[in-house]
C-alpha atoms as one frame of an Amber mdcrd trajectory, in Angstrom:
protein
  -2.955  73.522  69.105  -4.039  70.392  67.080  -1.102  68.320  65.669  -2.962
  68.996  61.927  -2.836  72.782  62.032   0.728  72.538  62.924   2.769  70.055
  60.243   3.498  71.331  57.133   5.105  69.719  53.741   6.800  72.267  51.780
   7.099  71.543  47.686  10.485  72.439  47.062  11.187  75.543  44.306  13.988
  76.274  42.631  14.347  79.677  44.381  14.416  78.621  47.941  11.748  79.509
  50.537  12.165  82.463  52.821  13.139  82.055  56.389  10.686  84.132  58.383
   7.689  82.546  56.471   8.456  79.214  56.713   8.922  79.699  61.023   5.511
  81.373  61.342   3.081  78.726  62.153  -0.384  80.041  62.591  -3.684  79.301
  62.701  -5.562  77.990  59.682  -8.419  80.770  60.143  -5.483  83.421  61.188
  -3.862  82.819  58.099  -6.368  82.253  55.582  -7.910  86.040  56.699  -3.830
  87.212  56.178  -3.783  85.538  53.248  -6.415  87.154  51.696  -5.526  90.345
  52.980  -2.337  90.146  51.481  -3.653  89.130  47.840  -5.858  92.229  47.976
  -2.891  94.218  48.816  -0.537  92.753  46.362  -3.570  93.135  43.543  -3.777
  96.999  44.775  -0.280  97.281  44.008  -0.355  95.890  40.801  -3.549  98.070
  39.694  -0.436 101.581  40.981   2.740 100.059  40.463   4.927 101.953  38.005
   6.416  98.834  36.917   3.341  96.192  36.980   5.499  93.148  35.741   8.231
  93.642  38.799   4.582  93.953  41.416   3.531  90.596  39.508   7.226  88.751
  40.041   6.999  89.914  43.615   3.070  88.056  43.868   3.943  85.356  42.041
   7.281  84.902  44.606   5.076  85.080  47.656   2.721  82.749  46.279   5.183
  80.214  46.195   6.560  80.985  49.873   3.263  81.048  51.301   1.525  78.178
  49.780   4.715  75.353  49.349   3.304  73.656  52.680  -0.112  72.699  50.218
   1.644  70.768  48.318  -0.502  71.463  45.682   0.388  74.359  42.942  -3.212
  75.656  42.525  -2.951  78.771  43.796   0.264  79.658  41.856  -1.083  78.396
  38.370  -4.602  80.416  39.540  -1.656  83.625  39.848  -0.003  82.685  36.823
  -2.593  83.000  34.879  -4.027  86.173  36.143  -1.086  87.464  35.554  -0.037
  86.169  32.222  -3.829  87.560  30.837  -3.810  90.869  32.937   0.201  91.759
  30.746  -1.238  90.470  27.818  -3.698  93.047  27.270  -0.905  95.784  27.099
   2.082  95.489  24.746   4.671  96.848  26.805   5.542  94.151  28.252   6.207
  91.951  24.829   9.869  92.318  24.776  10.589  91.642  28.705  12.396  88.911
  29.112  10.573  88.702  32.842   7.307  88.516  31.273   8.542  85.877  29.100
   9.684  84.094  32.350   6.348  83.874  33.981   4.858  82.924  30.659   7.701
  79.751  30.690   6.420  79.548  34.082   3.207  79.154  33.683   2.936  77.056
  31.091   5.402  74.004  32.507   3.471  73.410  35.219   0.466  72.052  33.159
   0.141  70.134  29.923  -2.964  71.069  29.182  -1.398  74.642  29.018   1.206
  73.265  26.783  -1.002  71.986  24.195  -2.784  74.720  24.037  -0.671  78.106
  24.373   2.256  76.265  22.491   0.649  76.817  19.198  -0.072  80.371  19.584
   3.658  80.782  20.767   4.965  79.817  17.430   2.008  80.799  15.196  -0.394
  77.824  14.560  -3.774  77.213  15.714  -4.205  74.291  18.035  -8.330  74.113
  17.475  -7.477  73.898  13.730  -4.492  71.473  14.132  -6.443  69.322  16.184
  -9.455  68.646  13.511  -6.804  68.715  10.600  -5.420  65.459  12.176
């Protein structure tokens, strides 16, 4: 096994990392296949879950643990964006604090998202505000 396939730099996360996830080194190809299969499973479970918000939280936590070694948050950002878009399409979770936590996590990682989304949360339109400035 080559050194590049085994070294890891883990980005710290607030909740910490799963010891099991950190202690299981895999080849890059095998890991990629397993990650894609796990993603499909999570998305299928979300579609059929009685509480989709709880299923999204599990998927987000899993994403944080699995992609911590890459040092980038792009995978997590994609999952958070998909979660917020999907959950926003129904009013079921609008008053749920778990949904708010997902939104806060999503906008806190991207300055562009803060610019575009924060005004909507306060009832303002960022495009018209920028045009009048």
